[in-house]
Amino acid sequence: MKLGRLNHVGVAVPDMDAAIAFWRDTMGATQVCEPFDMPEQGVTVCFIDTPNGGTQVELLAPLSDQSPVSSFLAKNPLGGQHHLCFEVPDIASARSEFEAMDKRILGPTRIGAHGTPIFFVHPKDMGGILTEIMETPKASH
Amino acid sequence: MKLGRLNHVGVAVPDMDAAIAFWRDTMGATQVCEPFDMPEQGVTVCFIDTPNGGTQVELLAPLSDQSPVSSFLAKNPLGGQHHLCFEVPDIASARSEFEAMDKRILGPTRIGAHGTPIFFVHPKDMGGILTEIMETPKASH
């Protein structure tokens, strides 16, 4: 694998409205996408753009107590950095490479918040970083 | 303040050589800067470039038990995401704005790993994210 673009930094937040207000008012974000639910992932998602199409901040709030971000928020009630997402040109070959390296992949390859296939790799095999691998959207490059 | 470029994601690592090997061999990084010590910050630093001058990964290993990353590593022995660094055009006015918002700034403005002035803001005032604010290098834009 060749290291790809850092598509986004995933940030867990306990309250989406408060988090959006923070990124607008404190951090000065001007491009805030409309939040949307991803019920199959158990989260509400909102992307914050940085200038010139740079790496985004992906806010993640739990849709229920069973959400993947709920246990993170139980340990970190204020929220915080949840995962890093790097792009790859081809998701299937990236998955094969991680499998060949005996990295623990969390669940099947599925469609992520940007509409392209993604998978997650276990933080214990990735220097403590929950790592999302995402196929680069075809239209964006 | 207007949200600036995400300059880098700071990642604490227990062993710099092992971390560089991970980013080269597992993540496929091809542009790895030479590690250097910042004794006044208590860390060894190594920047990993992402394609097309995108957001960097900044690896941080402690120089001693008193290093700011030592307590993080005591809680997270594998390492993990330590801070986010956003660029601003003028560090003094950014500092004044954070002060006016009653955000706790950690120490004086100082010269960071990229040679421009930086300061850190307390994670408890920033949605759980230790946040570095960095003046954009003049030569890079």
PDB file of C-alpha atoms in Angstrom:
ATOM      1  CA  MET A   1       0.000   0.000   0.000  1.00  0.00           C
ATOM      2  CA  LYS A   2       1.076   3.543  -0.646  1.00  0.00           C
ATOM      3  CA  LEU A   3       0.065   6.144   1.933  1.00  0.00           C
ATOM      4  CA  GLY A   4      -2.880   8.132   0.577  1.00  0.00           C
ATOM      5  CA  ARG A   5      -4.509  11.407   1.394  1.00  0.00           C
ATOM      6  CA  LEU A   6      -5.757  11.966   4.940  1.00  0.00           C
ATOM      7  CA  ASN A   7      -9.429  12.265   4.021  1.00  0.00           C
ATOM      8  CA  HIS A   8     -10.715  13.121   7.492  1.00  0.00           C
ATOM      9  CA  VAL A   9     -10.181  13.033  11.212  1.00  0.00           C
ATOM     10  CA  GLY A  10     -13.098  11.416  13.012  1.00  0.00           C
ATOM     11  CA  VAL A  11     -14.125  13.230  16.194  1.00  0.00           C
ATOM     12  CA  ALA A  12     -16.648  11.775  18.643  1.00  0.00           C
ATOM     13  CA  VAL A  13     -19.025  14.340  20.137  1.00  0.00           C
ATOM     14  CA  PRO A  14     -21.660  13.902  22.852  1.00  0.00           C
ATOM     15  CA  ASP A  15     -23.996  16.558  21.383  1.00  0.00           C
ATOM     16  CA  MET A  16     -24.024  17.313  17.662  1.00  0.00           C
ATOM     17  CA  ASP A  17     -25.643  20.748  17.891  1.00  0.00           C
ATOM     18  CA  ALA A  18     -23.184  21.883  20.557  1.00  0.00           C
ATOM     19  CA  ALA A  19     -20.270  20.478  18.544  1.00  0.00           C
ATOM     20  CA  ILE A  20     -21.341  22.310  15.377  1.00  0.00           C
ATOM     21  CA  ALA A  21     -21.670  25.530  17.389  1.00  0.00           C
ATOM     22  CA  PHE A  22     -18.147  24.965  18.767  1.00  0.00           C
ATOM     23  CA  TRP A  23     -16.616  24.423  15.317  1.00  0.00           C
ATOM     24  CA  ARG A  24     -18.429  27.465  13.904  1.00  0.00           C
ATOM     25  CA  ASP A  25     -17.985  29.890  16.785  1.00  0.00           C
ATOM     26  CA  THR A  26     -14.715  28.865  18.429  1.00  0.00           C
ATOM     27  CA  MET A  27     -12.793  27.378  15.503  1.00  0.00           C
ATOM     28  CA  GLY A  28     -14.295  29.589  12.811  1.00  0.00           C
ATOM     29  CA  ALA A  29     -15.546  26.914  10.423  1.00  0.00           C
ATOM     30  CA  THR A  30     -17.557  28.382   7.559  1.00  0.00           C
ATOM     31  CA  GLN A  31     -18.304  25.194   5.591  1.00  0.00           C
ATOM     32  CA  VAL A  32     -20.366  22.854   7.732  1.00  0.00           C
ATOM     33  CA  CYS A  33     -22.267  20.118   5.942  1.00  0.00           C
ATOM     34  CA  GLU A  34     -25.799  19.237   6.999  1.00  0.00           C
ATOM     35  CA  PRO A  35     -25.721  16.433   9.604  1.00  0.00           C
ATOM     36  CA  PHE A  36     -27.161  13.114   8.488  1.00  0.00           C
ATOM     37  CA  ASP A  37     -27.888   9.784  10.169  1.00  0.00           C
ATOM     38  CA  MET A  38     -26.133   6.563   9.266  1.00  0.00           C
ATOM     39  CA  PRO A  39     -28.368   4.096  11.143  1.00  0.00           C
ATOM     40  CA  GLU A  40     -26.380   1.050  10.029  1.00  0.00           C
ATOM     41  CA  GLN A  41     -23.296   2.588  11.697  1.00  0.00           C
ATOM     42  CA  GLY A  42     -25.231   3.896  14.693  1.00  0.00           C
ATOM     43  CA  VAL A  43     -24.097   7.489  14.266  1.00  0.00           C
ATOM     44  CA  THR A  44     -25.105  10.940  13.143  1.00  0.00           C
ATOM     45  CA  VAL A  45     -22.386  12.442  10.947  1.00  0.00           C
ATOM     46  CA  CYS A  46     -21.445  16.023  10.124  1.00  0.00           C
ATOM     47  CA  PHE A  47     -18.443  17.020   8.012  1.00  0.00           C
ATOM     48  CA  ILE A  48     -16.557  20.254   8.684  1.00  0.00           C
ATOM     49  CA  ASP A  49     -14.509  21.442   5.703  1.00  0.00           C
ATOM     50  CA  THR A  50     -11.073  22.991   6.011  1.00  0.00           C
ATOM     51  CA  PRO A  51      -9.803  25.461   3.376  1.00  0.00           C
ATOM     52  CA  ASN A  52      -9.039  24.445  -0.201  1.00  0.00           C
ATOM     53  CA  GLY A  53     -10.555  20.978   0.016  1.00  0.00           C
ATOM     54  CA  GLY A  54      -8.184  19.906   2.772  1.00  0.00           C
ATOM     55  CA  THR A  55      -8.640  17.154   5.317  1.00  0.00           C
ATOM     56  CA  GLN A  56     -12.107  17.296   6.864  1.00  0.00           C
ATOM     57  CA  VAL A  57     -13.203  16.938  10.465  1.00  0.00           C
ATOM     58  CA  GLU A  58     -15.963  14.315  10.733  1.00  0.00           C
ATOM     59  CA  LEU A  59     -18.142  14.843  13.790  1.00  0.00           C
ATOM     60  CA  LEU A  60     -19.760  11.633  15.050  1.00  0.00           C
ATOM     61  CA  ALA A  61     -22.582  11.548  17.582  1.00  0.00           C
ATOM     62  CA  PRO A  62     -24.210   8.308  18.785  1.00  0.00           C
ATOM     63  CA  LEU A  63     -27.695   7.405  17.585  1.00  0.00           C
ATOM     64  CA  SER A  64     -28.151   4.995  20.524  1.00  0.00           C
ATOM     65  CA  ASP A  65     -26.355   3.390  23.458  1.00  0.00           C
ATOM     66  CA  GLN A  66     -25.253   0.626  21.100  1.00  0.00           C
ATOM     67  CA  SER A  67     -23.417   3.062  18.840  1.00  0.00           C
ATOM     68  CA  PRO A  68     -19.725   2.354  18.160  1.00  0.00           C
ATOM     69  CA  VAL A  69     -18.942   5.808  19.570  1.00  0.00           C
ATOM     70  CA  SER A  70     -20.902   5.262  22.808  1.00  0.00           C
ATOM     71  CA  SER A  71     -18.119   3.331  24.543  1.00  0.00           C
ATOM     72  CA  PHE A  72     -15.620   5.987  23.443  1.00  0.00           C
ATOM     73  CA  LEU A  73     -17.845   8.711  24.919  1.00  0.00           C
ATOM     74  CA  ALA A  74     -18.285   6.718  28.144  1.00  0.00           C
ATOM     75  CA  LYS A  75     -14.503   6.950  28.581  1.00  0.00           C
ATOM     76  CA  ASN A  76     -14.240  10.474  27.128  1.00  0.00           C
ATOM     77  CA  PRO A  77     -17.416  12.354  28.060  1.00  0.00           C
ATOM     78  CA  LEU A  78     -16.292  15.569  26.350  1.00  0.00           C
ATOM     79  CA  GLY A  79     -15.593  13.723  23.113  1.00  0.00           C
ATOM     80  CA  GLY A  80     -12.289  13.664  21.287  1.00  0.00           C
ATOM     81  CA  GLN A  81     -10.289  12.188  18.451  1.00  0.00           C
ATOM     82  CA  HIS A  82     -11.852   8.884  17.415  1.00  0.00           C
ATOM     83  CA  HIS A  83     -10.182   7.726  14.173  1.00  0.00           C
ATOM     84  CA  LEU A  84      -8.074   8.727  11.157  1.00  0.00           C
ATOM     85  CA  CYS A  85      -9.257   7.989   7.605  1.00  0.00           C
ATOM     86  CA  PHE A  86      -6.774   7.540   4.758  1.00  0.00           C
ATOM     87  CA  GLU A  87      -7.696   7.161   1.095  1.00  0.00           C
ATOM     88  CA  VAL A  88      -6.658   4.297  -1.161  1.00  0.00           C
ATOM     89  CA  PRO A  89      -7.265   3.909  -4.907  1.00  0.00           C
ATOM     90  CA  ASP A  90      -8.724   0.389  -4.575  1.00  0.00           C
ATOM     91  CA  ILE A  91     -10.440  -0.879  -1.420  1.00  0.00           C
ATOM     92  CA  ALA A  92     -10.265  -4.591  -2.259  1.00  0.00           C
ATOM     93  CA  SER A  93      -6.529  -4.615  -2.790  1.00  0.00           C
ATOM     94  CA  ALA A  94      -5.979  -2.521   0.344  1.00  0.00           C
ATOM     95  CA  ARG A  95      -8.055  -4.998   2.347  1.00  0.00           C
ATOM     96  CA  SER A  96      -6.036  -7.907   0.959  1.00  0.00           C
ATOM     97  CA  GLU A  97      -2.812  -6.170   1.952  1.00  0.00           C
ATOM     98  CA  PHE A  98      -3.971  -5.550   5.526  1.00  0.00           C
ATOM     99  CA  GLU A  99      -5.186  -9.157   5.746  1.00  0.00           C
ATOM    100  CA  ALA A 100      -1.820 -10.402   4.504  1.00  0.00           C
ATOM    101  CA  MET A 101      -0.170  -8.352   7.277  1.00  0.00           C
ATOM    102  CA  ASP A 102      -2.463 -10.074   9.844  1.00  0.00           C
ATOM    103  CA  LYS A 103      -4.105  -6.794  10.828  1.00  0.00           C
ATOM    104  CA  ARG A 104      -7.483  -7.212  12.497  1.00  0.00           C
ATOM    105  CA  ILE A 105     -10.134  -5.711  10.198  1.00  0.00           C
ATOM    106  CA  LEU A 106     -13.349  -4.728  11.947  1.00  0.00           C
ATOM    107  CA  GLY A 107     -16.265  -6.152  10.015  1.00  0.00           C
ATOM    108  CA  PRO A 108     -16.983  -6.234   6.308  1.00  0.00           C
ATOM    109  CA  THR A 109     -16.128  -3.616   3.742  1.00  0.00           C
ATOM    110  CA  ARG A 110     -19.121  -1.301   3.603  1.00  0.00           C
ATOM    111  CA  ILE A 111     -20.227   2.040   2.196  1.00  0.00           C
ATOM    112  CA  GLY A 112     -18.983   4.941   4.298  1.00  0.00           C
ATOM    113  CA  ALA A 113     -20.193   8.465   4.889  1.00  0.00           C
ATOM    114  CA  HIS A 114     -18.680   9.687   1.604  1.00  0.00           C
ATOM    115  CA  GLY A 115     -20.512   7.004  -0.381  1.00  0.00           C
ATOM    116  CA  THR A 116     -17.427   4.937  -1.205  1.00  0.00           C
ATOM    117  CA  PRO A 117     -16.321   1.588   0.283  1.00  0.00           C
ATOM    118  CA  ILE A 118     -14.494   1.663   3.608  1.00  0.00           C
ATOM    119  CA  PHE A 119     -13.241  -0.638   6.335  1.00  0.00           C
ATOM    120  CA  PHE A 120     -11.752  -0.103   9.793  1.00  0.00           C
ATOM    121  CA  VAL A 121      -8.571  -1.638  11.218  1.00  0.00           C
ATOM    122  CA  HIS A 122      -8.187  -2.371  14.945  1.00  0.00           C
ATOM    123  CA  PRO A 123      -6.250   0.289  16.882  1.00  0.00           C
ATOM    124  CA  LYS A 124      -4.236  -2.382  18.709  1.00  0.00           C
ATOM    125  CA  ASP A 125      -2.660  -3.358  15.387  1.00  0.00           C
ATOM    126  CA  MET A 126      -2.196   0.271  14.274  1.00  0.00           C
ATOM    127  CA  GLY A 127      -0.139   2.014  16.943  1.00  0.00           C
ATOM    128  CA  GLY A 128      -3.225   2.817  18.991  1.00  0.00           C
ATOM    129  CA  ILE A 129      -5.055   4.531  16.114  1.00  0.00           C
ATOM    130  CA  LEU A 130      -8.442   3.283  14.962  1.00  0.00           C
ATOM    131  CA  THR A 131      -7.796   3.529  11.230  1.00  0.00           C
ATOM    132  CA  GLU A 132     -10.391   3.864   8.487  1.00  0.00           C
ATOM    133  CA  ILE A 133      -9.346   2.967   4.960  1.00  0.00           C
ATOM    134  CA  MET A 134     -11.542   4.569   2.303  1.00  0.00           C
ATOM    135  CA  GLU A 135     -11.642   4.270  -1.460  1.00  0.00           C
ATOM    136  CA  THR A 136     -11.055   7.700  -2.980  1.00  0.00           C
ATOM    137  CA  PRO A 137     -14.277   9.117  -4.420  1.00  0.00           C
ATOM    138  CA  LYS A 138     -13.931   8.897  -8.203  1.00  0.00           C
ATOM    139  CA  ALA A 139     -15.373  12.330  -8.853  1.00  0.00           C
ATOM    140  CA  SER A 140     -13.146  14.240  -6.471  1.00  0.00           C
ATOM    141  CA  HIS A 141      -9.749  13.699  -8.128  1.00  0.00           C
TER     142      HIS A 141
ATOM    143  CA  MET B   1     -10.952  33.290  13.926  1.00  0.00           C
ATOM    144  CA  LYS B   2     -11.465  31.563  10.622  1.00  0.00           C
ATOM    145  CA  LEU B   3     -10.781  27.831  10.500  1.00  0.00           C
ATOM    146  CA  GLY B   4      -7.442  27.247   8.811  1.00  0.00           C
ATOM    147  CA  ARG B   5      -5.694  24.343   7.208  1.00  0.00           C
ATOM    148  CA  LEU B   6      -5.214  21.187   9.286  1.00  0.00           C
ATOM    149  CA  ASN B   7      -1.426  21.299   9.298  1.00  0.00           C
ATOM    150  CA  HIS B   8      -0.849  18.004  11.095  1.00  0.00           C
ATOM    151  CA  VAL B   9      -2.202  15.316  13.356  1.00  0.00           C
ATOM    152  CA  GLY B  10       0.083  14.720  16.333  1.00  0.00           C
ATOM    153  CA  VAL B  11       0.541  11.048  17.179  1.00  0.00           C
ATOM    154  CA  ALA B  12       2.302   9.899  20.351  1.00  0.00           C
ATOM    155  CA  VAL B  13       4.551   6.861  19.879  1.00  0.00           C
ATOM    156  CA  PRO B  14       6.444   4.831  22.479  1.00  0.00           C
ATOM    157  CA  ASP B  15       9.306   3.967  20.093  1.00  0.00           C
ATOM    158  CA  MET B  16      10.243   6.268  17.216  1.00  0.00           C
ATOM    159  CA  ASP B  17      12.117   3.685  15.137  1.00  0.00           C
ATOM    160  CA  ALA B  18       9.254   1.204  15.407  1.00  0.00           C
ATOM    161  CA  ALA B  19       6.734   3.933  14.549  1.00  0.00           C
ATOM    162  CA  ILE B  20       8.657   4.996  11.450  1.00  0.00           C
ATOM    163  CA  ALA B  21       8.852   1.352  10.364  1.00  0.00           C
ATOM    164  CA  PHE B  22       5.068   1.054  10.863  1.00  0.00           C
ATOM    165  CA  TRP B  23       4.299   4.155   8.785  1.00  0.00           C
ATOM    166  CA  ARG B  24       6.679   3.036   6.017  1.00  0.00           C
ATOM    167  CA  ASP B  25       5.878  -0.668   5.904  1.00  0.00           C
ATOM    168  CA  THR B  26       2.212  -0.897   6.954  1.00  0.00           C
ATOM    169  CA  MET B  27       0.848   2.476   5.830  1.00  0.00           C
ATOM    170  CA  GLY B  28       3.152   2.890   2.832  1.00  0.00           C
ATOM    171  CA  ALA B  29       4.599   6.315   3.622  1.00  0.00           C
ATOM    172  CA  THR B  30       7.326   7.291   1.193  1.00  0.00           C
ATOM    173  CA  GLN B  31       8.166  10.771   2.511  1.00  0.00           C
ATOM    174  CA  VAL B  32       9.448  10.478   6.067  1.00  0.00           C
ATOM    175  CA  CYS B  33      11.412  13.423   7.415  1.00  0.00           C
ATOM    176  CA  GLU B  34      14.522  12.841   9.513  1.00  0.00           C
ATOM    177  CA  PRO B  35      13.574  12.722  13.239  1.00  0.00           C
ATOM    178  CA  PHE B  36      14.879  15.587  15.346  1.00  0.00           C
ATOM    179  CA  ASP B  37      14.895  16.416  19.047  1.00  0.00           C
ATOM    180  CA  MET B  38      13.045  19.390  20.525  1.00  0.00           C
ATOM    181  CA  PRO B  39      14.559  19.338  24.038  1.00  0.00           C
ATOM    182  CA  GLU B  40      12.570  22.378  25.203  1.00  0.00           C
ATOM    183  CA  GLN B  41       9.357  20.437  24.384  1.00  0.00           C
ATOM    184  CA  GLY B  42      10.696  17.130  25.706  1.00  0.00           C
ATOM    185  CA  VAL B  43      10.057  15.237  22.487  1.00  0.00           C
ATOM    186  CA  THR B  44      11.652  13.721  19.420  1.00  0.00           C
ATOM    187  CA  VAL B  45       9.640  14.660  16.330  1.00  0.00           C
ATOM    188  CA  CYS B  46       9.269  13.036  12.917  1.00  0.00           C
ATOM    189  CA  PHE B  47       6.931  14.279  10.187  1.00  0.00           C
ATOM    190  CA  ILE B  48       5.280  11.851   7.761  1.00  0.00           C
ATOM    191  CA  ASP B  49       4.089  13.525   4.572  1.00  0.00           C
ATOM    192  CA  THR B  50       0.846  12.635   2.831  1.00  0.00           C
ATOM    193  CA  PRO B  51       0.426  13.132  -0.943  1.00  0.00           C
ATOM    194  CA  ASN B  52       0.377  16.580  -2.576  1.00  0.00           C
ATOM    195  CA  GLY B  53       1.443  18.508   0.503  1.00  0.00           C
ATOM    196  CA  GLY B  54      -1.566  17.378   2.501  1.00  0.00           C
ATOM    197  CA  THR B  55      -1.973  17.219   6.261  1.00  0.00           C
ATOM    198  CA  GLN B  56       1.068  15.607   7.864  1.00  0.00           C
ATOM    199  CA  VAL B  57       1.295  13.026  10.620  1.00  0.00           C
ATOM    200  CA  GLU B  58       3.644  14.246  13.362  1.00  0.00           C
ATOM    201  CA  LEU B  59       5.142  11.387  15.359  1.00  0.00           C
ATOM    202  CA  LEU B  60       6.107  12.380  18.907  1.00  0.00           C
ATOM    203  CA  ALA B  61       8.289  10.239  21.169  1.00  0.00           C
ATOM    204  CA  PRO B  62       9.247  11.298  24.700  1.00  0.00           C
ATOM    205  CA  LEU B  63      12.805  12.416  25.412  1.00  0.00           C
ATOM    206  CA  SER B  64      12.352  11.746  29.143  1.00  0.00           C
ATOM    207  CA  ASP B  65       9.796  10.775  31.789  1.00  0.00           C
ATOM    208  CA  GLN B  66       8.962  14.477  32.152  1.00  0.00           C
ATOM    209  CA  SER B  67       7.935  14.774  28.514  1.00  0.00           C
ATOM    210  CA  PRO B  68       4.422  16.112  27.798  1.00  0.00           C
ATOM    211  CA  VAL B  69       3.715  12.881  25.913  1.00  0.00           C
ATOM    212  CA  SER B  70       4.829  10.599  28.778  1.00  0.00           C
ATOM    213  CA  SER B  71       1.563  10.839  30.683  1.00  0.00           C
ATOM    214  CA  PHE B  72      -0.356  10.183  27.449  1.00  0.00           C
ATOM    215  CA  LEU B  73       1.756   7.069  26.822  1.00  0.00           C
ATOM    216  CA  ALA B  74       1.273   5.900  30.418  1.00  0.00           C
ATOM    217  CA  LYS B  75      -2.467   5.821  29.684  1.00  0.00           C
ATOM    218  CA  ASN B  76      -2.046   4.631  26.074  1.00  0.00           C
ATOM    219  CA  PRO B  77       1.025   2.368  25.955  1.00  0.00           C
ATOM    220  CA  LEU B  78       0.639   1.663  22.221  1.00  0.00           C
ATOM    221  CA  GLY B  79       0.499   5.380  21.447  1.00  0.00           C
ATOM    222  CA  GLY B  80      -2.315   7.121  19.616  1.00  0.00           C
ATOM    223  CA  GLN B  81      -3.773  10.426  18.508  1.00  0.00           C
ATOM    224  CA  HIS B  82      -2.378  13.188  20.688  1.00  0.00           C
ATOM    225  CA  HIS B  83      -3.394  16.551  19.176  1.00  0.00           C
ATOM    226  CA  LEU B  84      -4.674  18.388  16.089  1.00  0.00           C
ATOM    227  CA  CYS B  85      -2.822  21.418  14.693  1.00  0.00           C
ATOM    228  CA  PHE B  86      -4.646  24.100  12.718  1.00  0.00           C
ATOM    229  CA  GLU B  87      -2.985  27.005  10.916  1.00  0.00           C
ATOM    230  CA  VAL B  88      -3.770  30.678  11.439  1.00  0.00           C
ATOM    231  CA  PRO B  89      -2.392  33.684   9.543  1.00  0.00           C
ATOM    232  CA  ASP B  90      -1.401  35.582  12.705  1.00  0.00           C
ATOM    233  CA  ILE B  91      -0.577  33.856  15.987  1.00  0.00           C
ATOM    234  CA  ALA B  92      -0.935  36.931  18.220  1.00  0.00           C
ATOM    235  CA  SER B  93      -4.453  37.734  17.095  1.00  0.00           C
ATOM    236  CA  ALA B  94      -5.462  34.063  17.347  1.00  0.00           C
ATOM    237  CA  ARG B  95      -4.136  33.961  20.905  1.00  0.00           C
ATOM    238  CA  SER B  96      -6.081  37.098  21.789  1.00  0.00           C
ATOM    239  CA  GLU B  97      -9.258  35.568  20.392  1.00  0.00           C
ATOM    240  CA  PHE B  98      -8.857  32.356  22.408  1.00  0.00           C
ATOM    241  CA  GLU B  99      -8.089  34.409  25.525  1.00  0.00           C
ATOM    242  CA  ALA B 100     -11.208  36.503  24.943  1.00  0.00           C
ATOM    243  CA  MET B 101     -13.207  33.247  24.763  1.00  0.00           C
ATOM    244  CA  ASP B 102     -11.723  32.216  28.158  1.00  0.00           C
ATOM    245  CA  LYS B 103     -10.026  29.176  26.666  1.00  0.00           C
ATOM    246  CA  ARG B 104      -7.156  27.848  28.758  1.00  0.00           C
ATOM    247  CA  ILE B 105      -3.928  28.311  26.784  1.00  0.00           C
ATOM    248  CA  LEU B 106      -1.098  26.023  27.843  1.00  0.00           C
ATOM    249  CA  GLY B 107       2.022  28.125  28.336  1.00  0.00           C
ATOM    250  CA  PRO B 108       3.520  30.888  26.269  1.00  0.00           C
ATOM    251  CA  THR B 109       3.518  31.185  22.511  1.00  0.00           C
ATOM    252  CA  ARG B 110       6.694  29.474  21.349  1.00  0.00           C
ATOM    253  CA  ILE B 111       8.422  28.246  18.213  1.00  0.00           C
ATOM    254  CA  GLY B 112       7.049  24.901  17.063  1.00  0.00           C
ATOM    255  CA  ALA B 113       8.444  22.024  15.050  1.00  0.00           C
ATOM    256  CA  HIS B 114       7.827  23.863  11.768  1.00  0.00           C
ATOM    257  CA  GLY B 115       9.780  26.928  12.940  1.00  0.00           C
ATOM    258  CA  THR B 116       6.747  29.199  13.299  1.00  0.00           C
ATOM    259  CA  PRO B 117       5.009  30.376  16.507  1.00  0.00           C
ATOM    260  CA  ILE B 118       2.513  28.001  18.124  1.00  0.00           C
ATOM    261  CA  PHE B 119       0.459  27.596  21.259  1.00  0.00           C
ATOM    262  CA  PHE B 120      -1.694  24.803  22.681  1.00  0.00           C
ATOM    263  CA  VAL B 121      -5.257  25.050  24.012  1.00  0.00           C
ATOM    264  CA  HIS B 122      -6.515  22.776  26.802  1.00  0.00           C
ATOM    265  CA  PRO B 123      -8.569  19.784  25.584  1.00  0.00           C
ATOM    266  CA  LYS B 124     -11.180  20.352  28.292  1.00  0.00           C
ATOM    267  CA  ASP B 125     -12.071  23.642  26.601  1.00  0.00           C
ATOM    268  CA  MET B 126     -11.921  22.158  23.086  1.00  0.00           C
ATOM    269  CA  GLY B 127     -14.330  19.226  22.992  1.00  0.00           C
ATOM    270  CA  GLY B 128     -11.698  16.849  24.333  1.00  0.00           C
ATOM    271  CA  ILE B 129      -9.121  17.703  21.657  1.00  0.00           C
ATOM    272  CA  LEU B 130      -5.703  19.039  22.631  1.00  0.00           C
ATOM    273  CA  THR B 131      -5.487  21.746  19.967  1.00  0.00           C
ATOM    274  CA  GLU B 132      -2.333  23.329  18.585  1.00  0.00           C
ATOM    275  CA  ILE B 133      -2.659  26.673  16.837  1.00  0.00           C
ATOM    276  CA  MET B 134       0.231  27.397  14.467  1.00  0.00           C
ATOM    277  CA  GLU B 135       1.122  30.416  12.377  1.00  0.00           C
ATOM    278  CA  THR B 136       1.240  29.370   8.731  1.00  0.00           C
ATOM    279  CA  PRO B 137       4.834  29.192   7.484  1.00  0.00           C
ATOM    280  CA  LYS B 138       5.336  32.215   5.214  1.00  0.00           C
ATOM    281  CA  ALA B 139       7.262  30.312   2.572  1.00  0.00           C
ATOM    282  CA  SER B 140       4.751  27.518   2.137  1.00  0.00           C
ATOM    283  CA  HIS B 141       1.813  29.482   0.752  1.00  0.00           C
TER     284      HIS B 141
END
